[in-house]
Amino acid sequence: IHKTIKAGSRTTLKVATFNIAGFDGEPSHWSASALAEEFSKDNPDVICMQEFAYTKDFGVDSIARYFNEYPYYVVDNHEPPLLLAVYSKYPITGSHYYRIGDNNINGMILASIDVKGKTVDILTCHLNTTSFNQKRGAITTSMQHGISEKLSVARDLINTLHKNFIIREKQACTVNSLKKRLVHHPLITCGDLNSTPFSCAYSRVRGEQSDAFADNGKGYGNTYKYLHSLFRIDHIFYDKQSFEVVDCEVKRNYDFSDHYPQIATFVIK
Protein backbone atom coordinates (compact mmCIF):
# COMPACT_ATOMS: atom_id res chain seq x y z
CA ILE A 1 0.00 0.00 0.00
CA HIS A 2 1.45 3.34 -1.05
CA LYS A 3 1.82 5.78 1.84
CA THR A 4 1.77 9.55 1.31
CA ILE A 5 4.88 11.02 2.91
CA LYS A 6 5.62 14.75 2.84
CA ALA A 7 9.26 15.70 2.69
CA GLY A 8 8.64 19.25 3.85
CA SER A 9 11.90 21.16 4.20
CA ARG A 10 13.97 17.98 4.52
CA THR A 11 16.66 17.16 1.95
CA THR A 12 15.47 14.70 -0.69
CA LEU A 13 17.30 12.57 -3.22
CA LYS A 14 15.58 11.15 -6.32
CA VAL A 15 17.32 8.13 -7.84
CA ALA A 16 16.57 6.39 -11.15
CA THR A 17 17.82 3.00 -12.31
CA PHE A 18 17.39 1.83 -15.90
CA ASN A 19 18.85 -0.89 -18.11
CA ILE A 20 18.89 1.13 -21.33
CA ALA A 21 19.90 -1.86 -23.54
CA GLY A 22 22.72 0.06 -25.21
CA PHE A 23 20.43 3.00 -26.06
CA ASP A 24 18.08 0.45 -27.59
CA GLY A 25 21.02 -1.07 -29.46
CA GLU A 26 21.97 2.15 -31.23
CA PRO A 27 23.96 4.82 -29.36
CA SER A 28 23.27 7.94 -31.41
CA HIS A 29 22.31 11.60 -31.19
CA TRP A 30 18.66 10.62 -31.60
CA SER A 31 18.57 7.90 -28.93
CA ALA A 32 20.60 9.91 -26.37
CA SER A 33 18.46 13.00 -26.95
CA ALA A 34 15.21 11.04 -26.62
CA LEU A 35 16.32 9.29 -23.42
CA ALA A 36 17.57 12.54 -21.85
CA GLU A 37 14.25 14.19 -22.70
CA GLU A 38 12.29 11.44 -20.92
CA PHE A 39 14.50 11.70 -17.85
CA SER A 40 14.06 15.48 -17.79
CA LYS A 41 10.31 14.98 -17.27
CA ASP A 42 10.86 12.87 -14.15
CA ASN A 43 13.83 14.98 -13.06
CA PRO A 44 15.84 12.50 -10.94
CA ASP A 45 18.91 13.78 -9.10
CA VAL A 46 20.92 10.65 -9.89
CA ILE A 47 20.59 8.33 -12.90
CA CYS A 48 22.13 4.86 -12.82
CA MET A 49 22.26 3.11 -16.18
CA GLN A 50 23.10 -0.49 -17.03
CA GLU A 51 24.11 -1.72 -20.49
CA PHE A 52 25.33 1.82 -21.08
CA ALA A 53 27.02 1.64 -24.48
CA TYR A 54 28.85 4.12 -26.65
CA THR A 55 30.90 3.99 -29.82
CA LYS A 56 34.05 5.54 -31.22
CA ASP A 57 31.95 7.93 -33.30
CA PHE A 58 29.43 8.65 -30.55
CA GLY A 59 31.34 8.64 -27.29
CA VAL A 60 30.91 9.62 -23.67
CA ASP A 61 31.39 13.34 -24.37
CA SER A 62 28.69 13.25 -27.06
CA ILE A 63 26.25 11.58 -24.67
CA ALA A 64 27.10 14.01 -21.85
CA ARG A 65 26.01 16.96 -24.01
CA TYR A 66 22.43 15.68 -23.90
CA PHE A 67 22.60 15.10 -20.15
CA ASN A 68 23.86 18.60 -19.41
CA GLU A 69 21.68 18.82 -16.28
CA TYR A 70 23.99 16.15 -14.87
CA PRO A 71 27.46 17.70 -14.90
CA TYR A 72 28.96 14.93 -12.74
CA TYR A 73 29.21 11.41 -14.09
CA VAL A 74 31.14 8.18 -13.71
CA VAL A 75 31.76 6.08 -16.82
CA ASP A 76 34.44 3.42 -17.16
CA ASN A 77 37.12 4.45 -19.67
CA HIS A 78 38.97 1.13 -19.79
CA GLU A 79 38.91 -0.97 -22.93
CA PRO A 80 36.49 -2.63 -23.24
CA PRO A 81 34.51 -0.39 -20.87
CA LEU A 82 32.27 -1.70 -18.12
CA LEU A 83 28.75 -0.97 -19.40
CA LEU A 84 27.56 0.98 -16.37
CA ALA A 85 27.18 4.70 -15.71
CA VAL A 86 26.17 7.06 -12.91
CA TYR A 87 25.03 10.61 -13.77
CA SER A 88 24.45 13.11 -10.97
CA LYS A 89 23.32 16.67 -10.37
CA TYR A 90 25.46 16.65 -7.22
CA PRO A 91 29.26 16.40 -7.08
CA ILE A 92 30.73 12.90 -7.24
CA THR A 93 33.64 12.84 -4.79
CA GLY A 94 34.92 9.31 -5.41
CA SER A 95 34.20 6.12 -7.35
CA HIS A 96 35.20 2.48 -7.76
CA TYR A 97 34.64 0.12 -10.70
CA TYR A 98 34.46 -3.66 -10.44
CA ARG A 99 33.94 -6.26 -13.13
CA ILE A 100 32.26 -9.44 -12.01
CA GLY A 101 32.92 -12.30 -14.37
CA ASP A 102 34.63 -12.46 -17.74
CA ASN A 103 32.71 -9.84 -19.71
CA ASN A 104 32.16 -6.09 -19.57
CA ILE A 105 28.40 -6.23 -18.90
CA ASN A 106 28.38 -7.65 -15.38
CA GLY A 107 29.87 -5.57 -12.60
CA MET A 108 29.29 -2.63 -10.30
CA ILE A 109 30.13 1.04 -9.78
CA LEU A 110 30.26 2.59 -6.34
CA ALA A 111 30.05 6.40 -6.38
CA SER A 112 30.20 8.76 -3.39
CA ILE A 113 28.03 11.85 -3.89
CA ASP A 114 27.96 15.09 -1.91
CA VAL A 115 24.29 15.95 -1.42
CA LYS A 116 24.15 19.39 0.19
CA GLY A 117 26.99 18.57 2.55
CA LYS A 118 25.94 14.97 3.24
CA THR A 119 27.85 12.11 1.60
CA VAL A 120 25.72 9.36 0.10
CA ASP A 121 27.08 6.21 -1.54
CA ILE A 122 25.33 5.03 -4.72
CA LEU A 123 26.02 1.48 -5.88
CA THR A 124 24.72 0.31 -9.23
CA CYS A 125 25.24 -3.16 -10.64
CA HIS A 126 24.30 -5.58 -13.40
CA LEU A 127 24.17 -9.35 -12.84
CA ASN A 128 24.26 -12.11 -15.42
CA THR A 129 21.44 -12.33 -17.95
CA THR A 130 18.70 -14.95 -17.81
CA SER A 131 19.33 -15.46 -21.57
CA PHE A 132 15.56 -15.48 -22.11
CA ASN A 133 15.77 -12.80 -24.81
CA GLN A 134 18.38 -14.86 -26.66
CA LYS A 135 16.10 -17.91 -26.55
CA ARG A 136 12.87 -16.18 -27.59
CA GLY A 137 13.42 -16.89 -31.29
CA ALA A 138 13.95 -20.62 -30.72
CA ILE A 139 10.90 -20.79 -28.44
CA THR A 140 8.71 -19.07 -31.04
CA THR A 141 9.99 -21.31 -33.86
CA SER A 142 9.45 -24.48 -31.82
CA MET A 143 5.75 -23.65 -31.48
CA GLN A 144 5.41 -24.41 -35.20
CA HIS A 145 6.91 -27.91 -34.85
CA GLY A 146 6.12 -31.18 -33.14
CA ILE A 147 6.28 -32.17 -29.49
CA SER A 148 9.87 -33.47 -29.67
CA GLU A 149 11.13 -30.08 -30.93
CA LYS A 150 9.15 -28.27 -28.23
CA LEU A 151 10.58 -30.53 -25.50
CA SER A 152 14.13 -30.10 -26.82
CA VAL A 153 13.86 -26.30 -26.75
CA ALA A 154 12.23 -26.41 -23.30
CA ARG A 155 15.03 -28.58 -21.88
CA ASP A 156 17.66 -26.26 -23.35
CA LEU A 157 15.91 -23.20 -21.85
CA ILE A 158 15.63 -24.82 -18.40
CA ASN A 159 19.32 -25.82 -18.43
CA THR A 160 20.35 -22.31 -19.49
CA LEU A 161 18.17 -20.63 -16.85
CA HIS A 162 19.58 -22.94 -14.16
CA LYS A 163 23.19 -22.29 -15.19
CA ASN A 164 22.66 -18.51 -15.19
CA PHE A 165 20.84 -18.69 -11.83
CA ILE A 166 23.99 -20.21 -10.28
CA ILE A 167 26.21 -17.59 -11.94
CA ARG A 168 24.04 -14.73 -10.60
CA GLU A 169 24.10 -16.12 -7.07
CA LYS A 170 27.91 -16.15 -7.10
CA GLN A 171 28.00 -12.63 -8.53
CA ALA A 172 25.53 -11.45 -5.87
CA CYS A 173 27.81 -12.83 -3.15
CA THR A 174 30.65 -10.77 -4.65
CA VAL A 175 28.52 -7.59 -4.62
CA ASN A 176 27.51 -8.25 -1.01
CA SER A 177 31.14 -8.75 0.01
CA LEU A 178 32.25 -5.55 -1.76
CA LYS A 179 29.43 -3.59 -0.10
CA LYS A 180 30.63 -4.69 3.34
CA ARG A 181 34.24 -3.82 2.53
CA LEU A 182 33.91 -0.55 0.61
CA VAL A 183 30.79 1.30 1.75
CA HIS A 184 31.38 3.90 4.46
CA HIS A 185 28.35 6.18 4.05
CA PRO A 186 24.56 5.87 3.87
CA LEU A 187 23.95 3.62 0.88
CA ILE A 188 21.46 3.30 -1.96
CA THR A 189 21.91 0.18 -4.10
CA CYS A 190 20.22 -0.19 -7.47
CA GLY A 191 20.47 -2.03 -10.74
CA ASP A 192 19.43 -4.87 -13.00
CA LEU A 193 19.79 -8.05 -10.97
CA ASN A 194 17.92 -10.20 -13.51
CA SER A 195 16.37 -11.71 -10.37
CA THR A 196 12.98 -11.49 -8.71
CA PRO A 197 12.40 -10.69 -5.02
CA PHE A 198 12.04 -14.45 -4.39
CA SER A 199 15.58 -15.28 -5.54
CA CYS A 200 18.82 -15.90 -3.66
CA ALA A 201 20.63 -13.26 -5.75
CA TYR A 202 18.10 -10.60 -4.75
CA SER A 203 18.51 -11.47 -1.05
CA ARG A 204 22.30 -11.46 -1.30
CA VAL A 205 22.53 -8.06 -2.96
CA ARG A 206 19.89 -6.50 -0.73
CA GLY A 207 21.57 -7.79 2.44
CA GLU A 208 20.27 -5.80 5.41
CA GLN A 209 18.88 -3.00 3.24
CA SER A 210 15.19 -2.37 2.51
CA ASP A 211 13.39 -2.58 -0.84
CA ALA A 212 12.06 0.85 -1.90
CA PHE A 213 9.24 -0.52 -4.05
CA ALA A 214 8.15 -3.08 -1.46
CA ASP A 215 8.10 -0.38 1.24
CA ASN A 216 6.32 2.41 -0.64
CA GLY A 217 5.79 1.46 -4.26
CA LYS A 218 3.16 3.08 -6.43
CA GLY A 219 1.32 1.07 -9.08
CA TYR A 220 2.40 -2.21 -10.68
CA GLY A 221 6.06 -3.08 -10.13
CA ASN A 222 7.12 -5.14 -13.13
CA THR A 223 10.32 -3.88 -14.75
CA TYR A 224 10.67 -6.49 -17.53
CA LYS A 225 8.49 -5.95 -20.59
CA TYR A 226 8.18 -9.56 -21.72
CA LEU A 227 6.82 -12.77 -20.14
CA HIS A 228 3.45 -11.04 -19.76
CA SER A 229 5.09 -8.22 -17.75
CA LEU A 230 5.06 -10.33 -14.60
CA PHE A 231 8.55 -9.83 -13.23
CA ARG A 232 10.33 -7.17 -11.20
CA ILE A 233 14.03 -7.82 -11.83
CA ASP A 234 15.37 -4.27 -11.41
CA HIS A 235 15.54 -2.98 -7.84
CA ILE A 236 16.39 -0.07 -5.54
CA PHE A 237 17.51 -0.82 -1.98
CA TYR A 238 18.23 1.67 0.81
CA ASP A 239 19.42 1.96 4.41
CA LYS A 240 16.32 2.46 6.52
CA GLN A 241 18.24 4.16 9.31
CA SER A 242 19.55 6.82 6.89
CA PHE A 243 16.67 7.31 4.43
CA GLU A 244 12.89 7.37 4.28
CA VAL A 245 11.33 6.38 0.95
CA VAL A 246 8.76 8.97 -0.16
CA ASP A 247 7.70 7.01 -3.24
CA CYS A 248 8.93 4.50 -5.78
CA GLU A 249 7.47 3.96 -9.22
CA VAL A 250 8.13 1.95 -12.37
CA LYS A 251 7.81 4.19 -15.43
CA ARG A 252 6.22 2.63 -18.51
CA ASN A 253 6.48 5.60 -20.87
CA TYR A 254 10.18 4.93 -21.65
CA ASP A 255 10.40 2.99 -24.91
CA PHE A 256 14.14 2.32 -25.18
CA SER A 257 14.65 -1.17 -23.81
CA ASP A 258 13.20 -4.52 -22.77
CA HIS A 259 13.21 -3.05 -19.24
CA TYR A 260 11.32 -0.20 -17.60
CA PRO A 261 13.10 2.32 -15.35
CA GLN A 262 12.38 2.48 -11.63
CA ILE A 263 12.57 5.85 -9.84
CA ALA A 264 12.53 6.38 -6.07
CA THR A 265 12.53 9.55 -3.97
CA PHE A 266 14.14 9.49 -0.53
CA VAL A 267 14.32 11.84 2.40
CA ILE A 268 17.81 11.92 3.86
CA LYS A 269 17.50 11.66 7.62
XYZ file of C-alpha atoms in Angstrom:
269
model
C 0.000 0.000 0.000
C 1.449 3.342 -1.050
C 1.819 5.779 1.840
C 1.773 9.546 1.308
C 4.879 11.022 2.907
C 5.615 14.752 2.844
C 9.262 15.697 2.692
C 8.638 19.254 3.853
C 11.896 21.162 4.199
C 13.974 17.984 4.521
C 16.658 17.155 1.945
C 15.472 14.699 -0.692
C 17.295 12.565 -3.223
C 15.580 11.149 -6.316
C 17.316 8.125 -7.835
C 16.573 6.390 -11.150
C 17.825 3.003 -12.309
C 17.385 1.828 -15.903
C 18.848 -0.893 -18.113
C 18.894 1.125 -21.328
C 19.895 -1.856 -23.536
C 22.723 0.063 -25.205
C 20.428 3.004 -26.060
C 18.077 0.452 -27.591
C 21.016 -1.067 -29.458
C 21.966 2.149 -31.230
C 23.955 4.823 -29.361
C 23.269 7.938 -31.406
C 22.307 11.598 -31.188
C 18.657 10.618 -31.603
C 18.571 7.901 -28.926
C 20.601 9.909 -26.366
C 18.464 13.002 -26.947
C 15.205 11.035 -26.623
C 16.317 9.293 -23.419
C 17.565 12.542 -21.852
C 14.246 14.194 -22.703
C 12.289 11.435 -20.919
C 14.497 11.697 -17.848
C 14.060 15.482 -17.790
C 10.313 14.983 -17.273
C 10.856 12.873 -14.147
C 13.831 14.976 -13.058
C 15.839 12.505 -10.940
C 18.912 13.777 -9.099
C 20.922 10.645 -9.890
C 20.586 8.332 -12.897
C 22.130 4.855 -12.821
C 22.258 3.107 -16.177
C 23.100 -0.487 -17.029
C 24.107 -1.722 -20.491
C 25.332 1.820 -21.083
C 27.017 1.640 -24.482
C 28.855 4.117 -26.653
C 30.904 3.992 -29.820
C 34.054 5.541 -31.222
C 31.953 7.932 -33.304
C 29.426 8.651 -30.551
C 31.342 8.639 -27.289
C 30.908 9.622 -23.670
C 31.389 13.344 -24.366
C 28.692 13.254 -27.061
C 26.248 11.576 -24.673
C 27.097 14.008 -21.855
C 26.010 16.960 -24.007
C 22.435 15.679 -23.898
C 22.600 15.097 -20.150
C 23.860 18.605 -19.405
C 21.678 18.821 -16.283
C 23.987 16.147 -14.866
C 27.456 17.701 -14.899
C 28.964 14.930 -12.745
C 29.209 11.409 -14.087
C 31.140 8.185 -13.714
C 31.757 6.085 -16.819
C 34.440 3.420 -17.163
C 37.119 4.448 -19.674
C 38.968 1.131 -19.789
C 38.912 -0.974 -22.930
C 36.488 -2.629 -23.242
C 34.510 -0.391 -20.868
C 32.270 -1.698 -18.122
C 28.750 -0.973 -19.400
C 27.560 0.982 -16.369
C 27.180 4.701 -15.714
C 26.167 7.057 -12.913
C 25.027 10.610 -13.774
C 24.450 13.111 -10.965
C 23.320 16.675 -10.370
C 25.460 16.650 -7.223
C 29.262 16.397 -7.084
C 30.730 12.901 -7.235
C 33.637 12.842 -4.795
C 34.916 9.310 -5.407
C 34.204 6.123 -7.350
C 35.202 2.479 -7.761
C 34.639 0.116 -10.700
C 34.463 -3.659 -10.443
C 33.942 -6.261 -13.131
C 32.256 -9.438 -12.010
C 32.924 -12.298 -14.375
C 34.634 -12.458 -17.745
C 32.710 -9.842 -19.709
C 32.159 -6.090 -19.575
C 28.396 -6.229 -18.897
C 28.379 -7.650 -15.378
C 29.874 -5.572 -12.596
C 29.286 -2.625 -10.301
C 30.127 1.035 -9.784
C 30.256 2.590 -6.335
C 30.052 6.397 -6.380
C 30.203 8.756 -3.392
C 28.026 11.851 -3.886
C 27.962 15.089 -1.911
C 24.285 15.952 -1.421
C 24.154 19.395 0.189
C 26.985 18.565 2.551
C 25.941 14.972 3.243
C 27.847 12.113 1.599
C 25.718 9.356 0.097
C 27.084 6.208 -1.537
C 25.326 5.030 -4.718
C 26.025 1.480 -5.878
C 24.723 0.306 -9.235
C 25.239 -3.162 -10.637
C 24.304 -5.581 -13.395
C 24.169 -9.347 -12.844
C 24.258 -12.113 -15.423
C 21.441 -12.327 -17.952
C 18.696 -14.951 -17.812
C 19.326 -15.462 -21.570
C 15.561 -15.483 -22.111
C 15.771 -12.801 -24.814
C 18.384 -14.859 -26.657
C 16.096 -17.913 -26.546
C 12.867 -16.176 -27.592
C 13.424 -16.894 -31.291
C 13.949 -20.618 -30.716
C 10.899 -20.786 -28.443
C 8.707 -19.072 -31.044
C 9.986 -21.307 -33.858
C 9.448 -24.477 -31.817
C 5.747 -23.648 -31.478
C 5.405 -24.412 -35.202
C 6.914 -27.906 -34.846
C 6.122 -31.177 -33.141
C 6.281 -32.173 -29.492
C 9.874 -33.466 -29.675
C 11.128 -30.082 -30.934
C 9.151 -28.267 -28.228
C 10.584 -30.527 -25.501
C 14.127 -30.098 -26.822
C 13.858 -26.305 -26.750
C 12.226 -26.409 -23.302
C 15.031 -28.576 -21.876
C 17.656 -26.262 -23.348
C 15.909 -23.201 -21.853
C 15.630 -24.818 -18.402
C 19.318 -25.823 -18.426
C 20.351 -22.312 -19.487
C 18.172 -20.634 -16.848
C 19.581 -22.936 -14.161
C 23.190 -22.285 -15.187
C 22.656 -18.512 -15.186
C 20.843 -18.692 -11.834
C 23.985 -20.207 -10.276
C 26.208 -17.586 -11.940
C 24.045 -14.731 -10.599
C 24.098 -16.119 -7.067
C 27.914 -16.154 -7.098
C 28.003 -12.626 -8.526
C 25.529 -11.454 -5.874
C 27.815 -12.829 -3.151
C 30.653 -10.765 -4.645
C 28.520 -7.594 -4.619
C 27.506 -8.249 -1.015
C 31.140 -8.753 0.007
C 32.250 -5.555 -1.762
C 29.430 -3.588 -0.098
C 30.627 -4.689 3.341
C 34.238 -3.823 2.533
C 33.906 -0.553 0.611
C 30.791 1.300 1.753
C 31.381 3.902 4.464
C 28.355 6.183 4.048
C 24.564 5.867 3.870
C 23.946 3.624 0.881
C 21.456 3.296 -1.962
C 21.914 0.179 -4.099
C 20.221 -0.195 -7.473
C 20.465 -2.027 -10.739
C 19.432 -4.867 -13.005
C 19.789 -8.054 -10.969
C 17.920 -10.204 -13.513
C 16.375 -11.706 -10.375
C 12.976 -11.488 -8.711
C 12.399 -10.691 -5.022
C 12.041 -14.445 -4.388
C 15.578 -15.278 -5.544
C 18.815 -15.900 -3.660
C 20.628 -13.261 -5.745
C 18.098 -10.601 -4.749
C 18.509 -11.468 -1.053
C 22.302 -11.463 -1.299
C 22.535 -8.055 -2.963
C 19.891 -6.502 -0.729
C 21.568 -7.789 2.436
C 20.267 -5.798 5.410
C 18.882 -3.001 3.237
C 15.187 -2.373 2.513
C 13.393 -2.576 -0.843
C 12.061 0.851 -1.902
C 9.237 -0.517 -4.047
C 8.146 -3.076 -1.457
C 8.104 -0.377 1.240
C 6.318 2.411 -0.641
C 5.791 1.462 -4.261
C 3.160 3.078 -6.427
C 1.321 1.069 -9.079
C 2.397 -2.207 -10.680
C 6.056 -3.080 -10.127
C 7.122 -5.142 -13.134
C 10.323 -3.877 -14.747
C 10.667 -6.491 -17.528
C 8.494 -5.947 -20.590
C 8.175 -9.558 -21.724
C 6.817 -12.772 -20.141
C 3.452 -11.039 -19.759
C 5.095 -8.219 -17.746
C 5.063 -10.335 -14.597
C 8.546 -9.827 -13.229
C 10.331 -7.170 -11.200
C 14.028 -7.822 -11.835
C 15.368 -4.266 -11.406
C 15.536 -2.976 -7.843
C 16.386 -0.069 -5.542
C 17.513 -0.822 -1.976
C 18.228 1.668 0.807
C 19.419 1.956 4.407
C 16.321 2.459 6.525
C 18.244 4.159 9.311
C 19.546 6.823 6.887
C 16.671 7.309 4.426
C 12.895 7.369 4.281
C 11.327 6.384 0.953
C 8.762 8.968 -0.163
C 7.702 7.007 -3.235
C 8.934 4.500 -5.775
C 7.469 3.957 -9.216
C 8.127 1.948 -12.373
C 7.814 4.192 -15.432
C 6.220 2.630 -18.510
C 6.484 5.601 -20.867
C 10.180 4.933 -21.649
C 10.403 2.991 -24.909
C 14.137 2.320 -25.175
C 14.653 -1.167 -23.809
C 13.198 -4.516 -22.774
C 13.205 -3.048 -19.244
C 11.323 -0.199 -17.596
C 13.099 2.318 -15.349
C 12.381 2.481 -11.625
C 12.567 5.851 -9.835
C 12.525 6.376 -6.070
C 12.533 9.549 -3.967
C 14.139 9.490 -0.528
C 14.320 11.839 2.404
C 17.814 11.919 3.860
C 17.498 11.660 7.615
